[in-house]
PDB file of C-alpha atoms in Angstrom:
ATOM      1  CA  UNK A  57       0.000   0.000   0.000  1.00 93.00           C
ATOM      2  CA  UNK A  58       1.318   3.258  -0.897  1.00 97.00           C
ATOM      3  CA  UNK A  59       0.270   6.639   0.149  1.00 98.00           C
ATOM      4  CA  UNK A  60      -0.271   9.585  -1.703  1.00 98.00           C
ATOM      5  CA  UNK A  61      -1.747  13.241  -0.830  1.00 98.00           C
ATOM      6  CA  UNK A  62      -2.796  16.677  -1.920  1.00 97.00           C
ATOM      7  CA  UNK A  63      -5.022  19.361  -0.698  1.00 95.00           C
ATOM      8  CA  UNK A  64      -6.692  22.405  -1.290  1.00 93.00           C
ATOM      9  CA  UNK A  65      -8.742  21.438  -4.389  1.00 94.00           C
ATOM     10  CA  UNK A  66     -11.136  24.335  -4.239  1.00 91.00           C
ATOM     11  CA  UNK A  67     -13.672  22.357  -6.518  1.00 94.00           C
ATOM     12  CA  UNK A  68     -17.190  24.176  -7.284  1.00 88.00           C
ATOM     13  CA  UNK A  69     -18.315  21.501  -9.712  1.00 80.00           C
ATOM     14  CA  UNK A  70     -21.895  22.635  -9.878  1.00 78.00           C
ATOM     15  CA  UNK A  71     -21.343  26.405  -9.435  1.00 71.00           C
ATOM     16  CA  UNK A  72     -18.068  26.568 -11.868  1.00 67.00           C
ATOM     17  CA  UNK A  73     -15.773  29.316  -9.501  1.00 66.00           C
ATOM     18  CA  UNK A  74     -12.802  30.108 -12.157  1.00 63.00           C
ATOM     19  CA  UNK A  75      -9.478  29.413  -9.981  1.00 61.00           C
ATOM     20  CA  UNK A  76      -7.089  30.408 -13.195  1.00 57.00           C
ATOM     21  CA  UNK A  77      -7.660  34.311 -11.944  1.00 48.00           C
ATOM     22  CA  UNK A  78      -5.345  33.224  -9.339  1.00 55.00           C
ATOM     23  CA  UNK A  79      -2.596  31.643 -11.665  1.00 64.00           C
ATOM     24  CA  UNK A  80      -1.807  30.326 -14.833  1.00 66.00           C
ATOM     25  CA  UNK A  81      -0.720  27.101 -12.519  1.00 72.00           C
ATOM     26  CA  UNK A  82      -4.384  26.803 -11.932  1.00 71.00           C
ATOM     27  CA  UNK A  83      -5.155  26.322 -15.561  1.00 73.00           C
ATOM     28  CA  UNK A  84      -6.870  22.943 -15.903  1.00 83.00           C
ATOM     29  CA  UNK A  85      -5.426  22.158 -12.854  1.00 87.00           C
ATOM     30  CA  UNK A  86      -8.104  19.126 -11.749  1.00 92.00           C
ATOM     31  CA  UNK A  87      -6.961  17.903 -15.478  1.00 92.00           C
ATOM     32  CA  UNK A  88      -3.443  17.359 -13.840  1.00 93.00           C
ATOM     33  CA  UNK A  89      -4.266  16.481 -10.547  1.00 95.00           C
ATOM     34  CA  UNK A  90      -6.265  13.223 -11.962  1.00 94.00           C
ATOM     35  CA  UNK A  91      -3.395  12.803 -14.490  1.00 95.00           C
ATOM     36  CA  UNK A  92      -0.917  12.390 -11.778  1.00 95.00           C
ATOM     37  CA  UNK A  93      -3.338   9.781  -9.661  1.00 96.00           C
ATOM     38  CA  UNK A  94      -3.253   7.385 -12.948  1.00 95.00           C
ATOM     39  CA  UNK A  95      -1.228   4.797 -11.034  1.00 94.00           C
ATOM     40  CA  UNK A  96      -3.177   5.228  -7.988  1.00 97.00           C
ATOM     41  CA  UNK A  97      -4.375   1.372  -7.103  1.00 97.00           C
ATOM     42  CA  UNK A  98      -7.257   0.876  -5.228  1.00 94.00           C
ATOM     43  CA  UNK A  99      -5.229  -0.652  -2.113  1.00 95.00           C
ATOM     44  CA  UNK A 100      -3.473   2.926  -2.304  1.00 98.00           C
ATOM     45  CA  UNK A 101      -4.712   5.375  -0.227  1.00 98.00           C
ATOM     46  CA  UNK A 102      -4.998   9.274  -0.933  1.00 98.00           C
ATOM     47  CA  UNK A 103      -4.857  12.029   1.773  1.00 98.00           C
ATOM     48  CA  UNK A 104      -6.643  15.885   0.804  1.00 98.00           C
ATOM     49  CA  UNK A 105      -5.796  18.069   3.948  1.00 97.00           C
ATOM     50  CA  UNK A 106      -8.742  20.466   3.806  1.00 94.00           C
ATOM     51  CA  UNK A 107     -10.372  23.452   1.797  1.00 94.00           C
ATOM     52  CA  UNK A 108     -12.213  20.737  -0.512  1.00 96.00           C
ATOM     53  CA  UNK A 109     -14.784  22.568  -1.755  1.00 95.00           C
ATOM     54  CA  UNK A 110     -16.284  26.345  -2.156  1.00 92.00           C
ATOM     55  CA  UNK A 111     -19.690  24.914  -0.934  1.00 94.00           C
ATOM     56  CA  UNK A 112     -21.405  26.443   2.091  1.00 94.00           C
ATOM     57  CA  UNK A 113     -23.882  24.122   2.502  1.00 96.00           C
ATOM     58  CA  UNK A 114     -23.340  20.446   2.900  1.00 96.00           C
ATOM     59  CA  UNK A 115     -25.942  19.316   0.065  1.00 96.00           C
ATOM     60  CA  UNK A 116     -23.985  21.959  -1.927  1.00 95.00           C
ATOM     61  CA  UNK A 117     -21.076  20.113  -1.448  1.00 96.00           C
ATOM     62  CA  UNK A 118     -22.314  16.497  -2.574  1.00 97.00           C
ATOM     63  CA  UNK A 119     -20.924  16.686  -6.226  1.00 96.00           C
ATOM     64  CA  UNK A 120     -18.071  18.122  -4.847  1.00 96.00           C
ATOM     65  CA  UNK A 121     -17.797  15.168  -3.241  1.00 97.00           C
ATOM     66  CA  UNK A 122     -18.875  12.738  -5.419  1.00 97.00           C
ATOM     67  CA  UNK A 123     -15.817  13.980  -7.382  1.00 96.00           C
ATOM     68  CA  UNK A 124     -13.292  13.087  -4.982  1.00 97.00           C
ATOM     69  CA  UNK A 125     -14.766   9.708  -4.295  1.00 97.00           C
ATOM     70  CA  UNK A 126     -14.297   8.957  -8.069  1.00 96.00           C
ATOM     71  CA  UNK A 127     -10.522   9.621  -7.700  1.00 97.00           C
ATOM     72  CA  UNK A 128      -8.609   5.823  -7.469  1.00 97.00           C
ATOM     73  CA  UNK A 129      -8.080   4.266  -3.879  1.00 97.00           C
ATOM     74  CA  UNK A 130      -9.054   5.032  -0.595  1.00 98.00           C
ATOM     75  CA  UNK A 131      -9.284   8.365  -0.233  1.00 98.00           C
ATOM     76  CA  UNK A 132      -9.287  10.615   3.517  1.00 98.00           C
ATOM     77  CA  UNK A 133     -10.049  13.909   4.012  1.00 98.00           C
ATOM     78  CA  UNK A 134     -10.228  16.800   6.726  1.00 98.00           C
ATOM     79  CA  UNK A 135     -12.011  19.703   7.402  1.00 97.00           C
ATOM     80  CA  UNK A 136      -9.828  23.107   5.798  1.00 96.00           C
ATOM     81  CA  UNK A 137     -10.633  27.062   6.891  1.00 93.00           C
ATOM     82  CA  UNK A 138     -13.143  27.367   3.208  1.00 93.00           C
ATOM     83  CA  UNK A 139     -14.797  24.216   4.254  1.00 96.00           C
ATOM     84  CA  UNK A 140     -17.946  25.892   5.275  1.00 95.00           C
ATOM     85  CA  UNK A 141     -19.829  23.364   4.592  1.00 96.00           C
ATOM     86  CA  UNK A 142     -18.693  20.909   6.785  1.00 97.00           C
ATOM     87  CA  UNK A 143     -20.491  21.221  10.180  1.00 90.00           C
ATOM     88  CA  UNK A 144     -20.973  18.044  12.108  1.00 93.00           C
ATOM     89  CA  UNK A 145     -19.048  15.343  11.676  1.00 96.00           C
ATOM     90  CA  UNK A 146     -21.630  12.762  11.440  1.00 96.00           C
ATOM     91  CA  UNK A 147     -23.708  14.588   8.947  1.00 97.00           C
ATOM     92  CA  UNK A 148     -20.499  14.366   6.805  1.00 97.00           C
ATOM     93  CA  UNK A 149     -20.424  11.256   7.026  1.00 97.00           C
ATOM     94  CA  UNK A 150     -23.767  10.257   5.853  1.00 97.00           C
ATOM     95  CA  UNK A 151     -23.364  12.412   2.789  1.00 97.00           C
ATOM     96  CA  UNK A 152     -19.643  10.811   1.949  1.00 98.00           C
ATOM     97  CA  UNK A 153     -19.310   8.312  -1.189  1.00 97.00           C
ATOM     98  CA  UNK A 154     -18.014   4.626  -0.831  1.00 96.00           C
ATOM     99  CA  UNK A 155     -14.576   5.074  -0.504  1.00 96.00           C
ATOM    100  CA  UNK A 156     -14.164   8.295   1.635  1.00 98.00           C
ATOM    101  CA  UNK A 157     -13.455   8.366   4.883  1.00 98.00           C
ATOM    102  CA  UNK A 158     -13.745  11.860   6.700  1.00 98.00           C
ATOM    103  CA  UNK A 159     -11.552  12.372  10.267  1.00 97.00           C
ATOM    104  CA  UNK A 160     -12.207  15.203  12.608  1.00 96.00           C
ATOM    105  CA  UNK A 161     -10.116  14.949  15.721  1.00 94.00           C
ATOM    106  CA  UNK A 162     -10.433  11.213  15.082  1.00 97.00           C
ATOM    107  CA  UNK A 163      -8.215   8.228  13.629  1.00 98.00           C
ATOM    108  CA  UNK A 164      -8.652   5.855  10.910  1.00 98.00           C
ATOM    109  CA  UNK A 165      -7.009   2.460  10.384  1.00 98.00           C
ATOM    110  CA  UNK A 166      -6.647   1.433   6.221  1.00 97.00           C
ATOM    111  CA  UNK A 167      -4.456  -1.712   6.071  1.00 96.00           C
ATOM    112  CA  UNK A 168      -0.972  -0.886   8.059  1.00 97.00           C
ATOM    113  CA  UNK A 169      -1.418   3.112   7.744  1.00 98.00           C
ATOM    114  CA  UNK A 170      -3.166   4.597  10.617  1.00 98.00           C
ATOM    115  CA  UNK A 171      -4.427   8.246   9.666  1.00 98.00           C
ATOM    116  CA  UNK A 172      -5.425  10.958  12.167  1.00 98.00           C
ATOM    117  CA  UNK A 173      -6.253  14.870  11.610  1.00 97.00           C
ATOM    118  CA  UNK A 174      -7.277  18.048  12.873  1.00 96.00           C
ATOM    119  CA  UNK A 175      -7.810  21.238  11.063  1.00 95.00           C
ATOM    120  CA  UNK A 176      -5.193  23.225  13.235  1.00 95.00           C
ATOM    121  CA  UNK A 177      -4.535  26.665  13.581  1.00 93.00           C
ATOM    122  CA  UNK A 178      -2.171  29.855  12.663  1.00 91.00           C
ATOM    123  CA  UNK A 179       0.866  29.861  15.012  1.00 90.00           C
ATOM    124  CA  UNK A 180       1.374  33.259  13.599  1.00 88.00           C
ATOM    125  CA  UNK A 181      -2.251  34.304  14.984  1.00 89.00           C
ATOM    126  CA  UNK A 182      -1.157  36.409  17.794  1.00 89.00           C
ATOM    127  CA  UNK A 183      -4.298  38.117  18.246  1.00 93.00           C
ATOM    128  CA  UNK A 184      -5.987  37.068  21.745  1.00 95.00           C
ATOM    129  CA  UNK A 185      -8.632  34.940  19.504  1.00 93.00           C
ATOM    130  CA  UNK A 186      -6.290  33.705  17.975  1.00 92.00           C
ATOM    131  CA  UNK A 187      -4.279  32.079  21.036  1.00 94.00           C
ATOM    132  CA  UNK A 188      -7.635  30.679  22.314  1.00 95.00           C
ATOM    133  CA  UNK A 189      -8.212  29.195  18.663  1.00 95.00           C
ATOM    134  CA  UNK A 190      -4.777  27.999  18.932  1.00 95.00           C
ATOM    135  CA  UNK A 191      -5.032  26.171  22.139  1.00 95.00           C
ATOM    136  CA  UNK A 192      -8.262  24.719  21.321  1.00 96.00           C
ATOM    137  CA  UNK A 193      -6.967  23.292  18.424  1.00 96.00           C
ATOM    138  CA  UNK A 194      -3.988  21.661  20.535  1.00 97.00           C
ATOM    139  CA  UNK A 195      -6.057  19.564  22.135  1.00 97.00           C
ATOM    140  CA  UNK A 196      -8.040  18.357  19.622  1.00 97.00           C
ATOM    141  CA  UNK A 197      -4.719  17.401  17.521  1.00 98.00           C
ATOM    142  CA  UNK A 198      -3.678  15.137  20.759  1.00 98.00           C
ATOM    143  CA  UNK A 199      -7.121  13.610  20.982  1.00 98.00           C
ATOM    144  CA  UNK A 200      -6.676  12.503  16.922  1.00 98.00           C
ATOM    145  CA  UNK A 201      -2.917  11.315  18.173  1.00 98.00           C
ATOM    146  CA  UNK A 202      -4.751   9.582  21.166  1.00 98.00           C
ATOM    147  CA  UNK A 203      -7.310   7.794  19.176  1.00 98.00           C
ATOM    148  CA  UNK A 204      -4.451   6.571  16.551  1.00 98.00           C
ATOM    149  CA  UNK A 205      -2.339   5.152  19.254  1.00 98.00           C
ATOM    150  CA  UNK A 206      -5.227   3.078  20.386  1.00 98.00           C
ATOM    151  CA  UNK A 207      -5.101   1.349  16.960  1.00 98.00           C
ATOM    152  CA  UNK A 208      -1.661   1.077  16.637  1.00 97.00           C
ATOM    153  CA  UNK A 209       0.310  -1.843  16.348  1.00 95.00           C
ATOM    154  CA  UNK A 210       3.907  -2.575  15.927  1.00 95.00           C
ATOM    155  CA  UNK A 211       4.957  -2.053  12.052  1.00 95.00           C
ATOM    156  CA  UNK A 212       1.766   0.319  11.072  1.00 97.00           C
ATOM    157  CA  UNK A 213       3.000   3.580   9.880  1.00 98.00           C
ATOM    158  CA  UNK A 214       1.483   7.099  10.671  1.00 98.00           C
ATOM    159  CA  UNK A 215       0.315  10.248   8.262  1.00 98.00           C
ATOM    160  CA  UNK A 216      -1.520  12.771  10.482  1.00 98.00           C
ATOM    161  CA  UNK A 217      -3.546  15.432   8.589  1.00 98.00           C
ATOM    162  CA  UNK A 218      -3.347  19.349   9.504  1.00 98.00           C
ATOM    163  CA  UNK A 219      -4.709  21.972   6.885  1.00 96.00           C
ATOM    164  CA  UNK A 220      -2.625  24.350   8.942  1.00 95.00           C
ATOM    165  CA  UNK A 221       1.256  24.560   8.756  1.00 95.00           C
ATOM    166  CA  UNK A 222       1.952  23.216  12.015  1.00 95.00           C
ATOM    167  CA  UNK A 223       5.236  25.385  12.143  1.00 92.00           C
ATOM    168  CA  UNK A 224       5.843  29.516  11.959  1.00 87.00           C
ATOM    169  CA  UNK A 225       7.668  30.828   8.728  1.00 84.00           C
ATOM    170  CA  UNK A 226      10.694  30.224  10.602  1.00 87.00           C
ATOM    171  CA  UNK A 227       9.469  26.352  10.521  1.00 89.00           C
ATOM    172  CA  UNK A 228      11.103  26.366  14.514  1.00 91.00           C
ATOM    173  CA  UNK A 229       9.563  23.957  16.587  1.00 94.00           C
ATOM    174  CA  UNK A 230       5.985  24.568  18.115  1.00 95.00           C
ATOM    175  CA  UNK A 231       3.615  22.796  20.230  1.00 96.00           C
ATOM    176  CA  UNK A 232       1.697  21.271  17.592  1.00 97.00           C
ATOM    177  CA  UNK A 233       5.145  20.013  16.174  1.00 97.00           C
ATOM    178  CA  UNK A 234       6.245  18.796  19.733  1.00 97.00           C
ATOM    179  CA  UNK A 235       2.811  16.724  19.641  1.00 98.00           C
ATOM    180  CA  UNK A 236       4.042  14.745  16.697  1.00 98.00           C
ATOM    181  CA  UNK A 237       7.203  13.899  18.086  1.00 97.00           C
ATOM    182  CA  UNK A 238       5.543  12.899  21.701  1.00 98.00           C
ATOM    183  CA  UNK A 239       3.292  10.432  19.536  1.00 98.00           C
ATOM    184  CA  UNK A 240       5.800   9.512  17.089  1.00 97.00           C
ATOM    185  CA  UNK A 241       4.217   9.921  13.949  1.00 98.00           C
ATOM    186  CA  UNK A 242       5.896   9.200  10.543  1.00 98.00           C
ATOM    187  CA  UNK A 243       4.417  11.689   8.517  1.00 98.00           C
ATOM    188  CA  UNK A 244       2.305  15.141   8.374  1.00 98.00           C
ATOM    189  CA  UNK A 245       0.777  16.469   5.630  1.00 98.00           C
ATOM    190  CA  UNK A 246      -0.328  20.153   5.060  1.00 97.00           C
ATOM    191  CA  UNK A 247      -1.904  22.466   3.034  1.00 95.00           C
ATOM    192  CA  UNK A 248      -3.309  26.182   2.912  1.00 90.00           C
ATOM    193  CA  UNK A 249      -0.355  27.939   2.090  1.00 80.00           C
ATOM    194  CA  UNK A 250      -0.592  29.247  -1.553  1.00 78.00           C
ATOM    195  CA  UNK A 251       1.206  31.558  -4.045  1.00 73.00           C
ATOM    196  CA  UNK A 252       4.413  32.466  -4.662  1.00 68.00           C
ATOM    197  CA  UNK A 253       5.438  34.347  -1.507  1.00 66.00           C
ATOM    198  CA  UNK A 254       4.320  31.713   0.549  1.00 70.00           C
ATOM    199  CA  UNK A 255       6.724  30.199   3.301  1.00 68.00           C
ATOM    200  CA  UNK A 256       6.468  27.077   1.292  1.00 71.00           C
ATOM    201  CA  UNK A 257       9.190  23.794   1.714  1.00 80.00           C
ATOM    202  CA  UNK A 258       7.574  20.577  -0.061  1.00 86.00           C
ATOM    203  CA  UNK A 259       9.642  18.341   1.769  1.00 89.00           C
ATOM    204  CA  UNK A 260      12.023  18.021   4.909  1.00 90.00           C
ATOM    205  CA  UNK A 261      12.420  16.257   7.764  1.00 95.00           C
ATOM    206  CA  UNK A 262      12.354  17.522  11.400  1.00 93.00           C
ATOM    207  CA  UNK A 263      13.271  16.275  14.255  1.00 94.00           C
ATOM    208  CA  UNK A 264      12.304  12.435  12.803  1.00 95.00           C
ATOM    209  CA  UNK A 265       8.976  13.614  11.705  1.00 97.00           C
ATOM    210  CA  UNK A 266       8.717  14.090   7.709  1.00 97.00           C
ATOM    211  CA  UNK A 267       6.923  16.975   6.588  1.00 97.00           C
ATOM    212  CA  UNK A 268       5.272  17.432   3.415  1.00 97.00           C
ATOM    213  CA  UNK A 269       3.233  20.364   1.721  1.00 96.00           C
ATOM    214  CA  UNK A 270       0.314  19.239  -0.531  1.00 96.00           C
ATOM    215  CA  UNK A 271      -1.558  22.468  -1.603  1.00 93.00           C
ATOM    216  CA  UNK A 272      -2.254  21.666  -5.212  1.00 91.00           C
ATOM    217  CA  UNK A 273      -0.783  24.783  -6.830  1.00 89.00           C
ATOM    218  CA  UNK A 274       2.695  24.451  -4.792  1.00 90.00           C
ATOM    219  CA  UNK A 275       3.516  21.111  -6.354  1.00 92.00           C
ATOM    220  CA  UNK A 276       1.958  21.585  -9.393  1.00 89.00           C
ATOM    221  CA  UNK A 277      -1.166  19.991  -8.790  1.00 93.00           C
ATOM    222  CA  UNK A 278       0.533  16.678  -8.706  1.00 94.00           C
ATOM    223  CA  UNK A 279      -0.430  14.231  -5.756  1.00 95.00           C
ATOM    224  CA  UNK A 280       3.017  13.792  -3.737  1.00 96.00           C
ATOM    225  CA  UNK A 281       4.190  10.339  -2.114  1.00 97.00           C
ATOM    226  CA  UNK A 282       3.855  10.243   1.262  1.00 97.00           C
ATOM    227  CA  UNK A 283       4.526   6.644   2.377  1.00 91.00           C
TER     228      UNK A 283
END
């Protein structure tokens, strides 16, 4: 089983919302992003770290979707700062196609990978709404890590979603980074950052824990390996 991942889609597939006025890299970029999932199998699984769709209603959402779940493999997703659509968790569920498996705070097991996730926060959010946001967050991040070490078992790996960078632009250590290392987990994946000026790395390893960026239009809306 291999894993792959990349975030930040953006679809609108009922309500067409033109994402080329932010890029020629965002011409036909879902064109590219299925290209690159061509040797997807369907024991592979595929991570997409948040801001799915422009919907703000979940029924808005569906063909949105629908879309992903016709993407090959498994595929897991998270909740992203555009996702307004996504309230509860369990009406997300009900709406999801075979296939998709949504994690809020939560952990899934998918043969020998064991995925957990949490939408996260700004570390660069200073403001006093911010800090509460913040520290909310934190805890919901170790409850994810919580629930995946109750599936663990020895040889599964670990990918933990965040939408959120999980460092500053500095990429020093924060809490949300000490976290990962506490729990040991193999991999993150992120998203959210885009355009050019963006503190973006697409790869590196800290501290043990690898580190990958999957917004779409920072790695040219090709799905990255992750595992």
């Amino acid at each position: 089983m291999k894993v792959y991942a990349i975030s930040d889609l953006h679809l609108s597939i009922n309500n067409p919302k033109p994402m080329d006025i932010f890029g020629a890299v965002w011409d036909n970029y879902l064109d590219d992003i299925l290209k690159s999932l061509e040797g997807v199998t369907e024991d592979d699984l595929v991570l997409l770290a948040g801001d799915l769709s422009w919907a703000m209603g979940l029924e808005q959402a569906v063909p949105d979707l629908e879309y992903i779940g016709r993407f090959p493999g498994k595929k897991v997703i998270i909740r992203g700062n555009h996702d307004y659509w996504w309230k509860s968790i369990s009406a997300v569920r009900g709406k999801l196609p075979s296939g998709v498996f949504a994690i809020q705070n939560d952990a899934v097991k998918l043969g020998d990978v064991i995925v957990g996730g949490s939408r996260g926060w700004s570390v660069d959010d200073k403001s006093e709404d911010g800090k509460r946001l913040y520290a909310r967050e934190l805890l919901r991040i170790e409850m994810s890590l919580q629930a995946m070490q109750k599936l663990r078992s020895d040889g599964d790996r670990t990918v933990f979603m965040i939408h959120y960078p999980p460092f500053n632009v500095k990429f020093e250590n924060t809490p949300v980074t000490d976290l990962f290392e506490k729990y040991g987990i193999d991999a993150v994946v992120y998203g959210h950052l885009h355009g050019k000026n963006c503190y973006a790395r697409k790869s590196f390893t800290k501290n043990g824990v690898k580190y990958l960026l999957t917004s779409c239009d920072q790695i040219n809306n090709t799905a990255v390996t992750v595992l």
